Amino acid sequence: MVVSAEVLLHESILEALRQCMNDGSLPLDAVPDDIVIEKPKNPSHGDWSTNAALRIARHLPGSTPMDIANTVVAHLSENTAFSRVDVVQPGFINARLSGAFIDAQLTEMYNSPRLGLPEVEHPQTVVVDYSAPNVAKEMHVGHLRSTIIGDALVRILAHLGHTVIRENHIGDWGTPFGMLIEHLIDVGDAEGLEELSVGELGAFYREARTTFDSEPAFQDRSRRRVVLLQSGDPATLKLWRTLVDASLDAFETIYSELGVLLTREDVAGESRYNDALGKVVEDLKAWNLLVESDGAQCVFPPGFFNRDGSPLPLIIQKSDGGYGYAATDLATIRDRVDRLHADRMLYVVGMPQSQHFAMVFAVAAMAGWLPTGVEATHIAFGHMLGTDHKMFKSRSGGTFQLQRLIDEAVARARSAVIERNPELGEEDCDSIARMVGIGAMKYADLANDRTRDYVFDLDRMLSFEGNTAPYLQYAHARIRSVFRKGNAAPAASVTALPALAPSERALALHLLSLQSVLEDVAITCRPHTLCTYLYELSSLFTDFYEQCPILKAASAEERENRLALAHLTGRTLREGLGLLGIAAPEQM
Ligand code: ARG
């Protein structure tokens, strides 16, 4: 197993502290939990630096941080992973990893098909609720963000060894379906389907809405249709199914364009929980949690207030008897816990729904549907903005079409690729343009802290400079081209992989921290840390590439060694991009 330097130092320090506690040289009850281990700004201070002794001194009045540091270091210096451990005023401990240790770790990483990544010791069942567009409505940028972020999380969690269940909680139920079905009847199956199939979901919805708002007779029909739908009338259900299937076809076109993992089997829409809603109300009532407020059945979870300070209700059943979005989400939690045995539920949904989820989780906990030990987290994200920093809209200002956005990204990527590499054939160019264009869109979304708004700027995201997909893809392709130019094949395995020159060493250390980065993403669900890691990896590779000739190395041994380091970097870039759902072309 490859140990990342952070993990190693952390464990070594803890081990040294434990030894000091055992032999009585540090009379501590426990290791303080506010110890920081970090990379020193100045590399001459070593690879890692810790304030452990300074923190411990607070718990041991009478002893100085310098004394404590020296005591700890006496134990640390026996560890062959370190070539040097120093104590620096006022009590910092600086450590430098030994060449032999880095070599052994890199060798192991190189020889492992999983790049030395262990599978998690305690795999969890994780339900990831993502994408979730609404039937007969255009998929909007919020759904796009959810789809991209959710898919990256799914890939990373699964790669680490968790059992991941994807759930696409599409909006496929509720009162608007009365009107949508009546509209489908009016325009006729054939024309209606035609309209839906070309992805003009927005137009279909708008027309239905306009008729509904202007024709009282249509309104009456729509209301009756809702009743028929809810009572399970077969003819109505058939029309409803038509709408759902046509929308799913349109969503799936986008999914396959984007190359995300979602399939039809992952659809767990609102309609699926319809039969469980009565039981939600019944059980909440039995627990005395339901309160009638303005005719609606509500739960008032503690700690939630309206602007005027009055308690805020979560509406479970409306005064007309219809169930709200919250009731469905409660039924969904019960299903995920009882049937799927979820240990963890992640809801990849935009920030505006934060309060909804906080309240739903609170009510689920009150009702005992969210047992302790089961985690439910809203993986919130910010808005996508246009280059004018306003809410994203298409150029015409109307509803925008995801498909057009994708087409434009791919078309622009194509010209960028041709410009850089005019010798590419048509076919290569097309496939590379897809990988670059779609990769750029996904990466731009993932590279920012998800909780912040981000600006959708095609020029920036398609740039070959900076923290962009094309920059990383190009770094990967350049590594592949070194092998093509040198007519060399990467070694299947290595017996040693020393990193001697400073730029080799820096690259090596960064490669070895892949594991801790992925573990961090698995916990925080912030894929941008993986993006930052890959971006730094590419920059460190560039330094190495500029400073250490690979094909023209001084000796055959050095050449082999540098080729191996380049190959390991290429594999890590490819793997990392793959975990974000982004392809890495062989050439660009
Ligand atoms: N369909 C919803 C929307 O478009 C998102 C659903 C998110 N998932 C959930 N379990 N509520 O806003």
Coordinates of C-alpha atoms in Angstrom, one line a residue, residues 13-455:
I13 CA 4.3 11.5 15.0
L14 CA 1.4 9.9 16.8
E15 CA 3.4 6.8 17.3
A16 CA 6.4 8.8 18.7
L17 CA 4.0 10.6 21.0
R18 CA 2.5 7.3 22.2
Q19 CA 6.0 6.0 22.9
C20 CA 6.8 9.1 24.9
M21 CA 3.6 8.7 26.9
N22 CA 4.4 5.0 27.5
D23 CA 7.9 5.5 28.7
G24 CA 6.8 8.5 30.8
S25 CA 8.9 11.1 29.1
L26 CA 5.7 13.0 28.2
P27 CA 3.1 12.8 31.0
L28 CA 0.0 13.2 28.7
D29 CA -3.4 11.6 29.0
A30 CA -4.2 11.9 25.3
V31 CA -2.7 13.3 22.2
P32 CA -4.1 16.8 21.5
D33 CA -6.3 16.8 18.5
D34 CA -5.3 20.3 17.2
I35 CA -2.0 19.2 15.8
V36 CA -1.3 20.6 12.4
I37 CA 1.0 18.9 9.8
E38 CA 1.7 21.0 6.8
K39 CA 4.1 21.5 3.9
P40 CA 6.5 24.3 4.8
K41 CA 6.5 27.3 2.4
N42 CA 10.3 27.1 2.2
P43 CA 11.3 23.6 0.9
S44 CA 14.7 23.8 2.7
H45 CA 12.8 23.4 5.9
G46 CA 11.9 19.8 4.9
D47 CA 8.9 18.1 3.4
W48 CA 6.6 18.4 6.3
S49 CA 6.4 20.5 9.4
T50 CA 4.3 20.2 12.5
N51 CA 3.4 22.3 15.5
A52 CA 2.8 19.2 17.7
A53 CA 5.3 20.2 20.4
L54 CA 3.8 23.7 20.6
R55 CA 0.4 22.3 21.1
I56 CA 1.5 19.7 23.6
A57 CA 3.3 22.3 25.7
R58 CA -0.1 23.9 26.4
H59 CA -1.1 20.7 28.2
L60 CA 2.2 20.3 30.1
P61 CA 2.8 23.4 32.1
G62 CA 6.5 23.6 33.1
S63 CA 7.9 22.1 30.0
T64 CA 9.0 24.1 26.9
P65 CA 8.0 23.3 23.3
M66 CA 11.7 22.9 22.5
D67 CA 12.2 20.2 25.1
I68 CA 9.1 18.4 24.0
A69 CA 10.1 18.6 20.4
N70 CA 13.5 17.1 21.2
T71 CA 11.9 14.3 23.1
V72 CA 9.6 13.5 20.2
V73 CA 12.4 13.7 17.7
A74 CA 14.5 11.3 19.6
H75 CA 11.8 8.7 18.8
L76 CA 11.2 9.9 15.2
S77 CA 14.7 9.7 14.1
E78 CA 14.7 6.0 14.3
N79 CA 12.2 5.9 11.5
T80 CA 14.0 5.1 8.3
A81 CA 11.3 6.9 6.3
F82 CA 12.9 10.1 7.3
S83 CA 16.4 11.2 6.3
R84 CA 16.3 14.2 8.7
V85 CA 14.2 15.4 11.5
D86 CA 15.0 18.8 12.9
V87 CA 13.8 20.9 15.8
V88 CA 13.4 24.6 15.0
Q89 CA 12.6 27.5 17.3
P90 CA 10.2 27.9 19.0
G91 CA 9.5 24.2 18.8
F92 CA 8.5 23.2 15.3
I93 CA 9.5 19.7 14.1
N94 CA 10.5 19.6 10.4
A95 CA 10.9 16.3 8.7
R96 CA 12.4 15.3 5.4
L97 CA 11.5 12.0 3.8
S98 CA 14.4 9.7 2.8
G99 CA 15.1 8.9 -0.8
A100 CA 14.9 5.2 -0.1
F101 CA 11.4 5.6 1.3
I102 CA 10.2 7.7 -1.7
D103 CA 11.7 5.2 -4.1
A104 CA 10.0 2.2 -2.4
Q105 CA 6.7 4.0 -2.4
L106 CA 6.9 5.1 -6.0
T107 CA 7.9 1.6 -7.1
E108 CA 4.8 0.2 -5.3
M109 CA 2.6 2.8 -6.8
Y110 CA 4.0 2.2 -10.3
N111 CA 3.5 -1.6 -10.0
S112 CA 0.0 -1.4 -8.7
P113 CA -2.9 -1.3 -11.2
R114 CA -4.8 0.9 -8.7
L115 CA -1.8 3.2 -8.3
G116 CA -1.3 1.8 -4.8
L117 CA -4.8 2.9 -3.6
P118 CA -6.2 0.6 -1.0
E119 CA -9.9 -0.1 -0.9
V120 CA -11.6 1.3 2.2
E121 CA -11.5 -0.8 5.3
H122 CA -15.2 -0.3 6.1
P123 CA -17.1 0.1 2.8
Q124 CA -20.4 1.9 3.1
T125 CA -23.6 1.8 1.1
V126 CA -23.9 5.3 -0.3
V127 CA -27.0 6.6 -2.1
V128 CA -26.2 9.5 -4.3
D129 CA -29.3 11.4 -5.4
Y130 CA -28.3 13.5 -8.4
S131 CA -29.4 15.1 -11.7
A132 CA -33.2 14.8 -10.9
P133 CA -34.6 16.9 -13.7
N134 CA -38.4 17.3 -14.1
V135 CA -40.6 15.5 -16.6
A136 CA -41.8 17.6 -19.5
K137 CA -39.6 20.4 -18.5
E138 CA -36.2 21.5 -19.9
M139 CA -33.2 20.3 -17.9
H140 CA -31.7 23.5 -16.5
V141 CA -28.2 24.5 -15.5
G142 CA -28.9 23.5 -11.9
H143 CA -29.6 19.9 -13.1
L144 CA -26.5 20.1 -15.3
R145 CA -24.3 21.0 -12.2
S146 CA -26.0 18.3 -10.2
T147 CA -25.3 15.7 -12.9
I148 CA -21.6 16.6 -13.2
I149 CA -20.8 16.9 -9.5
G150 CA -22.9 13.9 -8.6
D151 CA -21.3 11.7 -11.2
A152 CA -17.8 12.6 -10.1
L153 CA -18.7 11.8 -6.5
V154 CA -20.2 8.5 -7.6
R155 CA -17.0 7.5 -9.5
I156 CA -14.7 8.5 -6.6
L157 CA -16.7 6.7 -3.9
A158 CA -17.0 3.6 -5.9
H159 CA -13.3 3.6 -6.8
L160 CA -12.5 3.7 -3.1
G161 CA -14.5 0.6 -2.6
H162 CA -17.9 1.9 -1.4
T163 CA -21.1 0.4 -2.7
V164 CA -22.7 3.3 -4.5
I165 CA -26.3 3.4 -5.5
R166 CA -27.2 6.1 -8.0
E167 CA -30.7 7.5 -7.7
N168 CA -32.2 9.9 -10.3
H169 CA -35.1 11.4 -8.4
I170 CA -36.9 12.9 -11.3
G171 CA -39.9 15.1 -10.8
D172 CA -42.5 12.8 -12.5
W173 CA -45.6 13.3 -10.3
G174 CA -47.9 16.0 -9.0
T175 CA -50.7 18.4 -10.1
P176 CA -49.0 19.8 -13.3
F177 CA -49.4 16.4 -14.9
G178 CA -53.1 16.9 -15.2
M179 CA -52.5 19.9 -17.5
L180 CA -49.6 18.2 -19.3
I181 CA -51.6 15.1 -20.1
E182 CA -54.6 17.2 -21.4
H183 CA -52.2 19.1 -23.5
L184 CA -50.8 15.9 -24.9
I185 CA -54.3 14.8 -25.8
D186 CA -55.0 18.1 -27.5
V187 CA -51.9 18.1 -29.7
G188 CA -52.2 14.4 -30.3
D189 CA -49.8 11.7 -29.5
A190 CA -47.8 12.0 -32.7
E191 CA -47.2 15.7 -32.6
G192 CA -46.8 15.8 -28.9
L193 CA -44.1 13.1 -29.0
E194 CA -42.4 14.8 -31.9
E195 CA -42.2 18.0 -29.8
L196 CA -41.0 16.1 -26.8
S197 CA -38.5 14.0 -28.7
V198 CA -36.5 16.9 -30.2
G199 CA -35.9 18.0 -26.7
E200 CA -38.4 20.9 -26.9
L201 CA -39.6 20.1 -23.5
G202 CA -39.7 23.7 -22.5
A203 CA -42.0 24.6 -25.3
F204 CA -44.4 21.7 -24.5
Y205 CA -44.6 22.8 -20.9
R206 CA -45.1 26.5 -21.8
E207 CA -47.9 25.8 -24.3
A208 CA -49.7 23.6 -21.7
R209 CA -49.3 26.4 -19.1
T210 CA -50.6 29.1 -21.4
T211 CA -53.7 27.1 -22.3
F212 CA -54.3 26.3 -18.6
D213 CA -54.1 30.0 -17.7
S214 CA -56.4 31.1 -20.5
E215 CA -59.0 28.4 -20.8
P216 CA -61.3 27.6 -17.9
A217 CA -62.6 24.4 -19.6
F218 CA -59.0 23.2 -20.0
Q219 CA -58.4 23.9 -16.3
D220 CA -61.4 21.8 -15.4
R221 CA -60.3 18.9 -17.6
S222 CA -56.8 19.2 -16.1
R223 CA -58.1 19.0 -12.5
R224 CA -60.2 16.0 -13.3
R225 CA -57.2 14.4 -15.0
V226 CA -55.2 14.8 -11.8
V227 CA -57.8 12.9 -9.9
L228 CA -57.8 10.1 -12.6
L229 CA -54.0 9.9 -12.5
Q230 CA -54.0 9.6 -8.7
S231 CA -56.7 7.0 -8.7
G232 CA -54.6 4.9 -11.2
D233 CA -56.9 5.1 -14.2
P234 CA -55.1 2.9 -16.8
A235 CA -55.7 5.2 -19.8
T236 CA -54.4 8.2 -17.9
L237 CA -51.4 6.3 -16.6
K238 CA -50.6 5.3 -20.2
L239 CA -50.5 9.0 -21.3
W240 CA -48.5 9.8 -18.2
R241 CA -46.0 7.1 -19.1
T242 CA -45.7 8.5 -22.6
L243 CA -44.7 11.9 -21.2
V244 CA -42.2 10.3 -18.7
D245 CA -40.6 8.1 -21.4
A246 CA -40.3 10.9 -23.9
S247 CA -38.6 13.1 -21.3
L248 CA -36.3 10.3 -20.2
D249 CA -35.3 9.9 -23.8
A250 CA -34.4 13.6 -23.9
F251 CA -32.5 13.4 -20.6
E252 CA -30.6 10.3 -21.7
T253 CA -29.4 12.0 -24.8
I254 CA -27.8 14.6 -22.6
Y255 CA -26.4 12.0 -20.3
S256 CA -24.8 10.1 -23.1
E257 CA -23.4 13.3 -24.6
L258 CA -21.9 14.1 -21.2
G259 CA -20.7 10.6 -20.7
V260 CA -22.3 10.2 -17.2
L261 CA -23.1 6.9 -15.6
L262 CA -26.8 7.4 -15.1
T263 CA -29.1 4.9 -16.8
R264 CA -32.8 4.2 -16.8
E265 CA -32.3 1.7 -14.0
D266 CA -31.2 4.6 -11.8
V267 CA -34.5 6.4 -12.1
A268 CA -36.2 6.6 -8.8
G269 CA -38.7 9.4 -9.5
E270 CA -41.2 11.0 -7.2
S271 CA -44.0 8.8 -8.5
R272 CA -42.3 5.7 -7.1
Y273 CA -43.0 6.8 -3.5
N274 CA -46.6 7.8 -4.2
D275 CA -48.0 4.7 -2.3
A276 CA -45.8 5.4 0.7
L277 CA -47.0 8.9 1.3
G278 CA -50.1 7.9 3.2
K279 CA -48.0 5.9 5.6
V280 CA -45.7 8.9 6.2
V281 CA -48.7 11.0 7.3
E282 CA -50.1 8.2 9.4
D283 CA -46.8 7.5 11.2
L284 CA -46.1 11.2 11.8
K285 CA -49.6 11.4 13.3
A286 CA -49.0 8.4 15.5
W287 CA -45.9 10.0 16.8
N288 CA -47.9 13.2 17.5
L289 CA -45.7 15.2 15.3
L290 CA -48.4 16.5 12.9
V291 CA -49.9 19.8 13.5
E292 CA -52.7 21.3 11.5
S293 CA -51.9 24.8 10.3
D294 CA -54.1 26.7 7.9
G295 CA -55.8 23.4 7.0
A296 CA -52.4 21.8 6.1
Q297 CA -50.8 18.9 7.9
C298 CA -47.4 20.2 9.1
V299 CA -44.4 19.3 11.3
F300 CA -42.6 22.1 13.1
P301 CA -39.0 20.9 13.6
P302 CA -37.3 22.9 16.4
G303 CA -34.9 25.6 15.3
F304 CA -36.6 26.7 12.1
F305 CA -38.2 30.1 11.9
N306 CA -40.0 32.4 9.5
R307 CA -38.6 35.9 9.0
D308 CA -41.0 37.2 11.6
G309 CA -39.6 34.7 14.2
S310 CA -42.6 32.4 14.1
P311 CA -42.0 28.7 13.9
L312 CA -41.6 27.4 10.3
P313 CA -43.6 24.4 9.3
L314 CA -42.6 21.6 6.9
I315 CA -45.8 21.0 4.9
I316 CA -46.5 17.3 4.6
Q317 CA -50.0 17.3 3.2
K318 CA -51.7 20.4 1.7
S319 CA -55.2 21.5 2.7
D320 CA -56.6 20.0 -0.6
G321 CA -55.2 16.6 0.5
G322 CA -52.3 16.7 -2.0
Y323 CA -48.8 15.8 -0.8
G324 CA -45.9 18.1 -1.1
Y325 CA -42.3 17.6 -2.2
A326 CA -41.3 17.2 1.5
A327 CA -43.6 14.2 2.0
T328 CA -42.0 12.5 -1.0
D329 CA -38.5 13.2 0.4
L330 CA -39.5 11.7 3.7
A331 CA -40.8 8.5 2.1
T332 CA -37.6 8.4 0.0
I333 CA -35.4 8.5 3.2
R334 CA -37.4 5.6 4.7
D335 CA -36.9 3.6 1.5
R336 CA -33.2 4.3 1.3
V337 CA -32.7 3.3 4.9
D338 CA -35.0 0.3 5.1
R339 CA -34.7 -1.2 1.7
L340 CA -31.3 -0.1 0.5
H341 CA -29.7 -0.1 3.9
A342 CA -27.9 3.1 3.2
D343 CA -25.2 4.2 5.5
R344 CA -24.9 7.5 3.8
M345 CA -27.2 9.6 1.6
L346 CA -25.9 12.4 -0.5
Y347 CA -28.3 14.9 -2.1
V348 CA -26.6 16.8 -4.9
V349 CA -29.0 19.7 -5.2
G350 CA -28.6 23.5 -5.5
M351 CA -28.1 25.7 -2.6
P352 CA -31.6 27.2 -2.7
Q353 CA -33.0 23.9 -1.4
S354 CA -30.7 24.0 1.7
Q355 CA -33.6 24.8 4.1
H356 CA -35.8 22.2 2.6
F357 CA -33.2 19.5 3.2
A358 CA -32.3 20.7 6.6
M359 CA -36.0 20.5 7.6
V360 CA -36.6 17.2 6.0
F361 CA -33.6 15.6 7.7
A362 CA -34.7 17.1 11.0
V363 CA -38.2 15.7 10.7
A364 CA -36.8 12.3 9.6
A365 CA -34.6 12.3 12.7
M366 CA -37.6 13.2 14.9
A367 CA -39.6 10.4 13.4
G368 CA -36.8 7.9 13.9
W369 CA -36.4 7.3 10.2
L370 CA -32.8 8.6 10.2
P371 CA -31.1 6.3 12.7
T372 CA -27.9 7.5 14.4
G373 CA -25.0 6.4 12.3
V374 CA -26.8 7.0 9.1
E375 CA -25.7 10.2 7.4
A376 CA -27.9 12.4 5.2
T377 CA -26.1 15.4 3.7
H378 CA -27.2 18.0 1.3
I379 CA -24.3 18.4 -1.2
A380 CA -25.2 22.0 -2.1
F381 CA -23.8 24.0 -5.0
G382 CA -24.0 27.5 -6.1
H383 CA -25.4 29.1 -9.3
M384 CA -24.0 29.0 -12.7
L385 CA -23.5 32.5 -14.0
G386 CA -23.1 34.0 -17.4
T387 CA -20.0 36.0 -18.3
D388 CA -22.0 39.1 -17.2
H389 CA -22.0 37.6 -13.7
K390 CA -25.8 37.4 -13.9
M391 CA -27.9 34.2 -13.7
F392 CA -27.0 32.1 -16.7
K393 CA -29.2 32.6 -19.8
S394 CA -28.9 31.7 -23.4
R395 CA -27.9 34.5 -25.8
S396 CA -31.5 35.0 -26.9
G397 CA -32.4 35.3 -23.2
G398 CA -35.0 32.6 -23.4
T399 CA -34.9 29.2 -21.9
F400 CA -31.6 27.8 -22.9
Q401 CA -30.9 24.4 -24.3
L402 CA -28.3 22.2 -22.8
Q403 CA -27.7 20.5 -26.1
R404 CA -26.8 23.8 -27.8
L405 CA -24.4 24.6 -25.0
I406 CA -22.7 21.2 -25.4
D407 CA -22.6 21.6 -29.2
E408 CA -21.0 25.0 -28.9
A409 CA -18.3 23.8 -26.4
V410 CA -17.5 20.9 -28.8
A411 CA -17.3 23.1 -31.9
R412 CA -15.0 25.6 -30.1
A413 CA -12.8 22.8 -28.8
R414 CA -12.6 21.5 -32.4
S415 CA -11.2 24.8 -33.7
A416 CA -8.8 25.0 -30.8
V417 CA -7.6 21.5 -31.4
I418 CA -7.1 22.0 -35.2
E419 CA -5.2 25.2 -34.5
R420 CA -2.8 23.4 -32.3
N421 CA -2.5 20.3 -34.3
P422 CA -3.4 20.9 -38.0
E423 CA -2.1 17.4 -39.0
L424 CA -4.9 15.6 -37.1
G425 CA -7.3 13.6 -39.3
E426 CA -11.0 14.4 -39.5
E427 CA -12.0 11.5 -37.3
D428 CA -9.4 12.0 -34.6
C429 CA -10.2 15.6 -34.6
D430 CA -13.9 14.9 -34.0
S431 CA -13.3 12.5 -31.2
I432 CA -10.7 14.7 -29.5
A433 CA -12.9 17.7 -29.8
R434 CA -15.7 15.9 -27.9
M435 CA -13.3 14.9 -25.1
V436 CA -11.9 18.4 -24.8
G437 CA -15.2 20.3 -25.2
I438 CA -17.2 18.2 -22.8
G439 CA -14.2 17.7 -20.5
A440 CA -13.8 21.5 -20.4
M441 CA -17.4 22.0 -19.4
K442 CA -17.3 19.4 -16.7
Y443 CA -13.9 20.5 -15.3
A444 CA -15.0 24.2 -15.1
D445 CA -17.9 23.1 -13.0
L446 CA -15.8 20.8 -10.8
A447 CA -12.7 22.9 -10.3
N448 CA -14.4 25.6 -8.2
D449 CA -15.5 25.0 -4.7
R450 CA -19.0 23.8 -5.4
T451 CA -20.7 26.0 -2.8
R452 CA -19.6 29.1 -4.8
D453 CA -21.3 30.5 -7.9
Y454 CA -19.2 30.0 -11.0
V455 CA -19.0 31.8 -14.3

